Short mmCIF file of C-alpha atoms and ligand atoms in Angstrom, two decimals:
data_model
loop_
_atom_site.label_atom_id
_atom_site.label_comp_id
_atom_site.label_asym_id
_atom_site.label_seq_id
_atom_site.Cartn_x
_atom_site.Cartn_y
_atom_site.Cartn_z
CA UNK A 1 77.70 97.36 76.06
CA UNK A 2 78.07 97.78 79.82
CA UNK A 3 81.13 99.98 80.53
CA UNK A 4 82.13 97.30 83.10
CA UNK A 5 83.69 95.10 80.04
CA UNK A 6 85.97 97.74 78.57
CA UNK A 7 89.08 95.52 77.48
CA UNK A 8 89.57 96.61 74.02
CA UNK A 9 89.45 93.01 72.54
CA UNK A 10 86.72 92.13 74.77
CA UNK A 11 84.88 95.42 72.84
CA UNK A 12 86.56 93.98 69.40
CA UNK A 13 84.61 90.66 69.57
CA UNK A 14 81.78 92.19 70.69
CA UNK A 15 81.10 94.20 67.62
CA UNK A 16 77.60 94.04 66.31
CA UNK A 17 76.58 91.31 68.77
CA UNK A 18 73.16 92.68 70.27
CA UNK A 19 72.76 94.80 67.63
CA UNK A 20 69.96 92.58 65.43
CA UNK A 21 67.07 93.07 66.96
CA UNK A 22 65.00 91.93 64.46
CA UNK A 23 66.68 88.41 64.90
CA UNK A 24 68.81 87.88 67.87
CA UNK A 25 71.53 86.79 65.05
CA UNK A 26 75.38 87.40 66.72
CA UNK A 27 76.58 88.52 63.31
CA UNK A 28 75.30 91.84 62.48
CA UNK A 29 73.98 90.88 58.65
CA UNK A 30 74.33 92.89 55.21
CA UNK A 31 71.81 95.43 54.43
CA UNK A 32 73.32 95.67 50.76
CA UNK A 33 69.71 97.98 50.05
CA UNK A 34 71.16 101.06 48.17
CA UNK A 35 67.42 102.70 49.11
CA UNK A 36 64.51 102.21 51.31
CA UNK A 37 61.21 103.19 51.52
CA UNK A 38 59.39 106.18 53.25
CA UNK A 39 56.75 105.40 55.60
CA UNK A 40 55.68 108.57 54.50
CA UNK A 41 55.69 112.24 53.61
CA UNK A 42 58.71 113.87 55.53
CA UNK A 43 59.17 110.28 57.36
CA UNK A 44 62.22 108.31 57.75
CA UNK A 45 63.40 105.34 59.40
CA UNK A 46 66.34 106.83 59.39
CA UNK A 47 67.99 105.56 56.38
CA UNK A 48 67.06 106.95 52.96
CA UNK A 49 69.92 106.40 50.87
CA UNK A 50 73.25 104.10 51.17
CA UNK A 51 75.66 106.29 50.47
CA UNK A 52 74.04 108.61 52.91
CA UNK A 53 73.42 106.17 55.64
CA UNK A 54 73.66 101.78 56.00
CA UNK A 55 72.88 100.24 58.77
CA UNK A 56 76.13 98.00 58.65
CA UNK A 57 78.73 100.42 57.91
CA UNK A 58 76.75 102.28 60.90
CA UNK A 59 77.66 98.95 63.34
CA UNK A 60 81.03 99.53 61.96
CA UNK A 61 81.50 103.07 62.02
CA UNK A 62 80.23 103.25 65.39
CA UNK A 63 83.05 100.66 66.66
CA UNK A 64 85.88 102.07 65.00
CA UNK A 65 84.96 105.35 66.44
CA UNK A 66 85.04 103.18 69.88
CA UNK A 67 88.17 101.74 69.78
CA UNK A 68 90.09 104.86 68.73
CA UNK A 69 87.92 107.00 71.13
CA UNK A 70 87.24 109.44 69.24
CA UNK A 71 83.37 110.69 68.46
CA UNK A 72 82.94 109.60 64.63
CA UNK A 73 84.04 106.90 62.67
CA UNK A 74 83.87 106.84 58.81
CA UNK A 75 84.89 104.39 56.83
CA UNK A 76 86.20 104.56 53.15
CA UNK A 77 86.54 102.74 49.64
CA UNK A 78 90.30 102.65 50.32
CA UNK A 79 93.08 104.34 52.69
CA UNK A 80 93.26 106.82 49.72
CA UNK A 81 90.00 107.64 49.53
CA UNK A 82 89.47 108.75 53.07
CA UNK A 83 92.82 110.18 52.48
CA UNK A 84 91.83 112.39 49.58
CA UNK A 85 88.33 113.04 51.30
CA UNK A 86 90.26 114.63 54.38
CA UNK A 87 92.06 116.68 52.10
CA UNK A 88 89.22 118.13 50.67
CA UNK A 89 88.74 119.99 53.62
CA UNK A 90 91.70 122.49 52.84
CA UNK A 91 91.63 125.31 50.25
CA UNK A 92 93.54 126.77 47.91
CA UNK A 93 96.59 128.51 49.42
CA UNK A 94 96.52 126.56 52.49
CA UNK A 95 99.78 124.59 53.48
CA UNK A 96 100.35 121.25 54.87
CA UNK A 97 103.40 119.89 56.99
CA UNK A 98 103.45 115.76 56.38
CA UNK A 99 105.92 112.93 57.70
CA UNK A 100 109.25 112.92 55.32
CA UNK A 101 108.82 109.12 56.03
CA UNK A 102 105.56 108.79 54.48
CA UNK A 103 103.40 106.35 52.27
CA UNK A 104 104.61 106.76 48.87
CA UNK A 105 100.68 107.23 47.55
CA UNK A 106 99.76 109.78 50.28
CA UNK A 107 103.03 111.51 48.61
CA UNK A 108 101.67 110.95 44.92
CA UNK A 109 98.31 112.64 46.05
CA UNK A 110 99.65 115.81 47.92
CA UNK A 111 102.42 116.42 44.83
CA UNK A 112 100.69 115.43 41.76
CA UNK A 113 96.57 116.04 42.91
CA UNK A 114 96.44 118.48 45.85
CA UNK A 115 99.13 120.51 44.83
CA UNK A 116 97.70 121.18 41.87
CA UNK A 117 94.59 122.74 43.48
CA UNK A 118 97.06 125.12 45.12
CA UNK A 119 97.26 123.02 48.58
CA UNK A 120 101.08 122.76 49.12
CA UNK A 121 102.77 120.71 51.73
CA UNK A 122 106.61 120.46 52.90
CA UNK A 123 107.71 117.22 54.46
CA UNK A 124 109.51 117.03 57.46
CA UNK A 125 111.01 114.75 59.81
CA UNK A 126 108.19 114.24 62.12
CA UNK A 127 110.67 112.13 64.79
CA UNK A 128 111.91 115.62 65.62
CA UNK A 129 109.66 117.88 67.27
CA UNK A 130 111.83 121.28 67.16
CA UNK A 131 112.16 120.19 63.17
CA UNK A 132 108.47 120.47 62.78
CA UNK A 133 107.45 123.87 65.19
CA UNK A 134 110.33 125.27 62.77
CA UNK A 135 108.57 124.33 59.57
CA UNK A 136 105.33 125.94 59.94
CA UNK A 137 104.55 128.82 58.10
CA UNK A 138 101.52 131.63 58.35
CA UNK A 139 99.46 130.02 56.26
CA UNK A 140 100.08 126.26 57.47
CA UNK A 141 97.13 124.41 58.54
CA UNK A 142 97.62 121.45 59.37
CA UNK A 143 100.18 118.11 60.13
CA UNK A 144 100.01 114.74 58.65
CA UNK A 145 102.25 112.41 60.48
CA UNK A 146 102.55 108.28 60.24
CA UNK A 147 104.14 106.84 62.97
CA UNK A 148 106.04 104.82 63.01
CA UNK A 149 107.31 106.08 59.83
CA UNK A 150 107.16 103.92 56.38
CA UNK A 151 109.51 102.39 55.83
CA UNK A 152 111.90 103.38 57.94
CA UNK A 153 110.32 103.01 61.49
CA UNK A 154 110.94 106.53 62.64
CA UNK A 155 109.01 107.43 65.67
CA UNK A 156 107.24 110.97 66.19
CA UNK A 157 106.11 112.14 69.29
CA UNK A 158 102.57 111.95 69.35
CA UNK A 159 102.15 114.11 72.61
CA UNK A 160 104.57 116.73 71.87
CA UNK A 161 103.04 117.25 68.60
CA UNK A 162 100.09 117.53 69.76
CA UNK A 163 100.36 120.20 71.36
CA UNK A 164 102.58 122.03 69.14
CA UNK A 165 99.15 122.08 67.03
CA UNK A 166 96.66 123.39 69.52
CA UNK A 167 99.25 125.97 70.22
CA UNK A 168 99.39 126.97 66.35
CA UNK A 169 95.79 126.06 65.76
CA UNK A 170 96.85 123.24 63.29
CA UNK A 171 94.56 120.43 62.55
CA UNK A 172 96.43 117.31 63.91
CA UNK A 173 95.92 113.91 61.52
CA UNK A 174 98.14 110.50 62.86
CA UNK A 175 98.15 107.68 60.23
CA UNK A 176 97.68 105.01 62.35
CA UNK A 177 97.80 101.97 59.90
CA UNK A 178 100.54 100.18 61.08
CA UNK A 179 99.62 100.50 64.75
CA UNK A 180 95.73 100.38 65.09
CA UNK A 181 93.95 100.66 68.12
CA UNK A 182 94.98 97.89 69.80
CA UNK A 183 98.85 99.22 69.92
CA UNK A 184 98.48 103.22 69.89
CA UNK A 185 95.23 105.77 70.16
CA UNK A 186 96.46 108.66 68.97
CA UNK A 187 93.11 110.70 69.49
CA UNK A 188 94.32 110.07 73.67
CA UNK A 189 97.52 111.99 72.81
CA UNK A 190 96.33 114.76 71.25
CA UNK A 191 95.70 114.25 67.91
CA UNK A 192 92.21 115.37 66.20
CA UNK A 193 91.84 113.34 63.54
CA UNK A 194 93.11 109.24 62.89
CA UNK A 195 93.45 107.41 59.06
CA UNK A 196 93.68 104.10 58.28
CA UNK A 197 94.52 102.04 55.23
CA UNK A 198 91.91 99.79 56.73
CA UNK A 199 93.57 97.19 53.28
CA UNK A 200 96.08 96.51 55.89
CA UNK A 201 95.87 95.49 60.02
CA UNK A 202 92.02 95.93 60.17
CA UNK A 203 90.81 94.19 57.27
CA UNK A 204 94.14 92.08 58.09
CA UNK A 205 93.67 88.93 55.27
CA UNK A 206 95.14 90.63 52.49
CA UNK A 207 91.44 90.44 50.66
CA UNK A 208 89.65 93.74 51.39
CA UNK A 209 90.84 97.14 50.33
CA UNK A 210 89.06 100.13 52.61
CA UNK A 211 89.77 103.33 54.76
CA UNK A 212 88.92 104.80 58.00
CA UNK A 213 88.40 108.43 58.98
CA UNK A 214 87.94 108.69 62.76
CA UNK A 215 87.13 112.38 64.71
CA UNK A 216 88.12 113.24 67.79
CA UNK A 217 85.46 116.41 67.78
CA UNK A 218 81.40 116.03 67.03
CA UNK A 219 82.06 118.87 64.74
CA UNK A 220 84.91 118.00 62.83
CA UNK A 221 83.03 114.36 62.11
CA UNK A 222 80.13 116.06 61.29
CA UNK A 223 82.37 118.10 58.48
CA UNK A 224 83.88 114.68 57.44
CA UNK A 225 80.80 113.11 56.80
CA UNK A 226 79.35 116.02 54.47
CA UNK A 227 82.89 115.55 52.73
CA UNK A 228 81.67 112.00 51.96
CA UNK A 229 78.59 112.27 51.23
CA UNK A 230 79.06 114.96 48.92
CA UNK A 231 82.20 113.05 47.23
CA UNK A 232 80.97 109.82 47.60
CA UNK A 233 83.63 107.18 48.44
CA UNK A 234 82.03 105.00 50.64
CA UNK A 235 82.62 101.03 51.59
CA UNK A 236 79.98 98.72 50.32
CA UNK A 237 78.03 97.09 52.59
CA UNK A 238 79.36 93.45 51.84
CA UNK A 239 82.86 94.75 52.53
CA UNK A 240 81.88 96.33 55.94
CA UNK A 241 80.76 93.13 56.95
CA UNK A 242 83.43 91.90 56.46
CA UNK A 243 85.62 94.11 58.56
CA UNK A 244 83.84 93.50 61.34
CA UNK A 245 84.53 90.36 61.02
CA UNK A 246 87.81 90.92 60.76
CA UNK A 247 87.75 93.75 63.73
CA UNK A 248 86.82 91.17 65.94
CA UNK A 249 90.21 89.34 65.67
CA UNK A 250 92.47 92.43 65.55
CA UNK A 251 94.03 92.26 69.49
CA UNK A 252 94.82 88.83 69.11
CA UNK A 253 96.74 89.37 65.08
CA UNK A 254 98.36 92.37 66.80
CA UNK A 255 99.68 91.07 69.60
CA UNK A 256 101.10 88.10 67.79
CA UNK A 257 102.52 90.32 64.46
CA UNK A 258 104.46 92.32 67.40
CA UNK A 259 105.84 89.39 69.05
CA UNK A 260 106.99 87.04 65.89
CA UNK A 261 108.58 90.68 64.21
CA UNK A 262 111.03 90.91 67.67
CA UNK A 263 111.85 87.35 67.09
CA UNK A 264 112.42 87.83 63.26
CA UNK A 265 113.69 91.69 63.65
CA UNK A 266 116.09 90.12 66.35
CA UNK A 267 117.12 87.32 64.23
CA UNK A 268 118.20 89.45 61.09
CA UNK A 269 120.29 91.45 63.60
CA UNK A 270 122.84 88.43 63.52
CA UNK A 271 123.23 88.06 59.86
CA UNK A 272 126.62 89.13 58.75
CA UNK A 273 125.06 90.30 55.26
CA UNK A 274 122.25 92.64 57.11
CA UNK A 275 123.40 95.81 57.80
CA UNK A 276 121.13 97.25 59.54
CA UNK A 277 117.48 96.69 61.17
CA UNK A 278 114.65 98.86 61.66
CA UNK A 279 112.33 97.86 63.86
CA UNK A 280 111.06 99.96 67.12
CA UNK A 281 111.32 96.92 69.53
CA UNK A 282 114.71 97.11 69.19
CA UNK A 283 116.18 98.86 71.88
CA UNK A 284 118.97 100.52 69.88
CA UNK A 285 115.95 101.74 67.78
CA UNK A 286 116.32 105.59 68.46
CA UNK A 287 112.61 105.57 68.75
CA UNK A 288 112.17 102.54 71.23
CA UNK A 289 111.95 104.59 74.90
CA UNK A 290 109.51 107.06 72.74
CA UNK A 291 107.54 104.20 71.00
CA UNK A 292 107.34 102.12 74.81
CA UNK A 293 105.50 105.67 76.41
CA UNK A 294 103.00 105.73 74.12
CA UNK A 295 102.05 102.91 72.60
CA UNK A 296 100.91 99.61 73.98
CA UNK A 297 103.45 97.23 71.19
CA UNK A 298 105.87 97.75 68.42
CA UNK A 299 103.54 95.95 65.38
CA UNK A 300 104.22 94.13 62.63
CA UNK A 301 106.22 95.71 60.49
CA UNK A 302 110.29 96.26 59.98
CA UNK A 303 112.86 96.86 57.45
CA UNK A 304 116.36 95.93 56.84
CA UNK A 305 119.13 97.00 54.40
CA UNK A 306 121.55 94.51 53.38
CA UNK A 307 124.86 94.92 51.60
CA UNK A 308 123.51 95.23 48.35
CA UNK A 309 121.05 95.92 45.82
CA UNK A 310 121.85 92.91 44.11
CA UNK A 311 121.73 90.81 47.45
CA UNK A 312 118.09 92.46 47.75
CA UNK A 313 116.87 91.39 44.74
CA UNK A 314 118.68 87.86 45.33
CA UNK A 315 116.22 87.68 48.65
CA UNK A 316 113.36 88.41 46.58
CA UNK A 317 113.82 85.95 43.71
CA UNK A 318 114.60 83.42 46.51
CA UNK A 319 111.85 83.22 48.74
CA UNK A 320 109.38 80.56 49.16
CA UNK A 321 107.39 80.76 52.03
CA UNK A 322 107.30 84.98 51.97
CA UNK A 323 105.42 86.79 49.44
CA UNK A 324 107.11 89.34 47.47
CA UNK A 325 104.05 91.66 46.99
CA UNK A 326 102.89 95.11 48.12
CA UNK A 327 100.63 95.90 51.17
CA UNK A 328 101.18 94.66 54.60
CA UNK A 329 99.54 93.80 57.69
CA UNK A 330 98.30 90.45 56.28
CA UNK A 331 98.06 87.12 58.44
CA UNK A 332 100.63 86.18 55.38
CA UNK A 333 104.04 87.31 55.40
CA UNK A 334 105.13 89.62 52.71
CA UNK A 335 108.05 91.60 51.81
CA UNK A 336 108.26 94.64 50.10
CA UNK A 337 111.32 96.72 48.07
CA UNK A 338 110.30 100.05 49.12
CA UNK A 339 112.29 102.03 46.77
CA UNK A 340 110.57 101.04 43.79
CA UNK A 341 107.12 99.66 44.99
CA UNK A 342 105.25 101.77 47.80
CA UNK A 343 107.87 104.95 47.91
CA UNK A 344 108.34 104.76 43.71
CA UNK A 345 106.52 108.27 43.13
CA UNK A 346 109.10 109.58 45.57
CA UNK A 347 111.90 111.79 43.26
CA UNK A 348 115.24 109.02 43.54
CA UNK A 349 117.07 112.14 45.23
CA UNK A 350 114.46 112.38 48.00
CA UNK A 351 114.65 108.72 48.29
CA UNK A 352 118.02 108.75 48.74
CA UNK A 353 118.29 111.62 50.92
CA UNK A 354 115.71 109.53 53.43
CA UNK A 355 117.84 106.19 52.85
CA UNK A 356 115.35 104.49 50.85
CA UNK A 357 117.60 102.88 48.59
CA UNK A 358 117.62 99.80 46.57
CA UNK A 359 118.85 97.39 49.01
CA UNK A 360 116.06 98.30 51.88
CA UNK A 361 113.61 95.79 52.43
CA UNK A 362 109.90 95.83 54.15
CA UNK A 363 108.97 92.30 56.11
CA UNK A 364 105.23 92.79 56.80
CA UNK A 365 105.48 89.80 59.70
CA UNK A 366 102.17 87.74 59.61
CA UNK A 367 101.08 85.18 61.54
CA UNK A 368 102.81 81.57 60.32
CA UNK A 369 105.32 80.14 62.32
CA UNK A 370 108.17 82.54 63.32
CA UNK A 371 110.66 79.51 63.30
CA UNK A 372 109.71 78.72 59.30
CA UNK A 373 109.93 82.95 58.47
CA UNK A 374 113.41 82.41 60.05
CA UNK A 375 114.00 79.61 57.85
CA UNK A 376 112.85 81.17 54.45
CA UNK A 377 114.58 84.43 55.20
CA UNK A 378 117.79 81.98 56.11
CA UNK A 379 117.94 80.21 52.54
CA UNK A 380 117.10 83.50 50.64
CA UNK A 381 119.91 85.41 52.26
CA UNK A 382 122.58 82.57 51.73
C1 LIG B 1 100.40 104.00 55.93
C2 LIG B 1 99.45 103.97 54.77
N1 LIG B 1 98.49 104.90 54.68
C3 LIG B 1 97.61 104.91 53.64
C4 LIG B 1 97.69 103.97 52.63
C5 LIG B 1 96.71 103.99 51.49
O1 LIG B 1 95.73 103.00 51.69
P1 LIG B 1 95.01 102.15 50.53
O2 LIG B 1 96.08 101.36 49.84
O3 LIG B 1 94.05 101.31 51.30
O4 LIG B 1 94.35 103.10 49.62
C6 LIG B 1 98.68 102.98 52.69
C7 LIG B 1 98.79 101.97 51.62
O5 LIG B 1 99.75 101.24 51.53
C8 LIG B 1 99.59 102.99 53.78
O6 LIG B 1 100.57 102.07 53.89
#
């Protein structure tokens, strides 16, 4: 596309389109072909095998790399399974620092799969710079941060970070689920490498589970995609199609997840039986001034803790229009109890160390009305 029309949704819708050759046709189509045929000895049209190579995941691929400007995109069977194909690139006795407020699943993998293969990692609290320089050892190699943190919001520093890495030659990986491209590029910061639960904002209707590897560096994509090739946990061709189509509608979700979570985040501010809020578009969010330098909107998702565990469960039971499920970053509302869904492999001390406790709630804020979220959380609180 002409690099006249840059506007990252203009780029979003434009996925694919001009791309068909064969047909003219404005949606790129499924090539679900798991082989194709030689023209002949030591020939190729360039495809040879699907887990090697489809031409739709390529369309897709190729955009994701786009919009997070980096050099290669790669896209997954799940978050977890780009996840766990990035961390195949360690070795034994190699050390990882990751986010103390962290996906409870990336968690389960380091403890209970990596660490096992003698890859250890400490958690830290990624929102503090100093915290993290002082937690690297000799053999650390590299840092795993989401930010904002899950569940609790916390905001790390993508910049500083950054180069905190180059300067200790530490491979640099930003979770940017909750965010996507449209609110924050980490790869612009400093970071090398992006992930995405691509189950969440991308594929963003709660009925496609993938993951995204993007590379900031030819070389380290090039390393990424013998990792998955040689592992194997690709996205099928069906479901890549379908994330473009979804891709294509990502700036305008975002931008209206951000705005109806202020309303909502603002909202639960005032209730006498809400504690406390997390949310960075708050502005007594310790993480706001950070979180309005370098990203372009404060998402979706927030928490809150109310006065109780019973009261949380109460809000659960209650609801009508909000979904008490797992995941996020739906065009439906849902709300999660961190402590024993998403962060449940994390040991209860740890949990209560980070304030994960029973009577924290998750609002993933989709896209209904904010007025009627307002009105469900209303009843289920009283
Ligand atoms: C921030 C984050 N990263 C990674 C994952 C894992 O992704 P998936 O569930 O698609 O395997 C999740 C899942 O909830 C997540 O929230």
């Amino acid at each position: 596309m002409k690099s006249v029309f840059n506007h990252l949704t203009t780029r979003s819708v434009q996925i694919g389109v001009g791309h068909d050759d064969h047909t003219g046709g404005i949606s790129f189509p499924i090539y679900p072909s798991a082989t194709y045929r030689h023209p002949g000895v030591g020939q190729s049209t360039g495809y040879d095998y699907t887990r090697s190579g489809n031409p739709t995941r390529e369309v897709l691929e190729e955009a994701l790399a786009e919009l997070e400007g980096g050099t290669h995109g790669l896209v997954f069977s799940s978050g977890m399974g780009a996840l766990t194909t990035l961390l195949l690139h360690f070795s034994s006795g190699d050390h990882l620092l990751a986010s103390e407020d962290l996906y409870g699943g990336t968690y389960r993998v380091l403890e209970q799969v990596f660490a096992k293969l003698g890859i250890s990692t400490s958690y830290v609290d990624t929102t503090s710079t100093p915290a993290v320089a002082a937690a690297i050892l000799p053999q650390t190699k590299a840092l795993l941060v989401e930010t904002p943190g899950n569940p609790l919001l916390g905001i790390a520093d993508i910049r500083t970070l950054g180069d905190l890495c180059k300067a200790h030659g530490l491979l640099f990986i930003v979770d940017n689920t909750f965010l996507t491209p449209v609110l924050q590029r980490p790869l612009e910061l400093g970071a090398d490498i992006v992930v995405h639960s691509a189950t969440k904002y991308l594929g963003g209707h709660s009925d496609l589970c993938a993951g995204v590897l993007v590379a900031r560096d030819a070389e380290m994509g090039k390393r990424l995609y013998f990792l998955q090739n040689s592992t194997g946990a690709i996205l099928p061709p069906q479901d890549c199609w379908l994330l473009i189509r979804s891709l294509k509608t990502l700036p305008l979700r975002m931008k209206r997840h951000s705005s109806s979570a202020l309303l909502v985040a603002q909202w639960l501010q005032q209730q006498s039986q809400v504690e406390k809020v997390y949310y960075p578009g708050l502005s007594e969010h310790p993480g706001h001034d950070l979180s309005r330098q370098q990203a372009d909107g404060f998402g979706g998702m927030l928490s809150f803790r109310v006065d109780s565990p019973q009261l949380a469960e109460q809000v659960l039971e209650r609801l009508q229009l909000i979904s008490f499920a797992e995941s996020l970053g739906g065009v439906e509302t849902l709300m999660t109890l961190p402590a024993v869904q998403t962060h449940g492999d994390i040991p209860a001390g740890e949990r209560q160390r980070l304030g994960i406790s029973n009577s924290l709630l998750r609002l993933s804020v989709g896209l209904e009305e904010p007025d009627d979220l307002i009105a469900d959380l209303q009843q289920a609180l009283n």
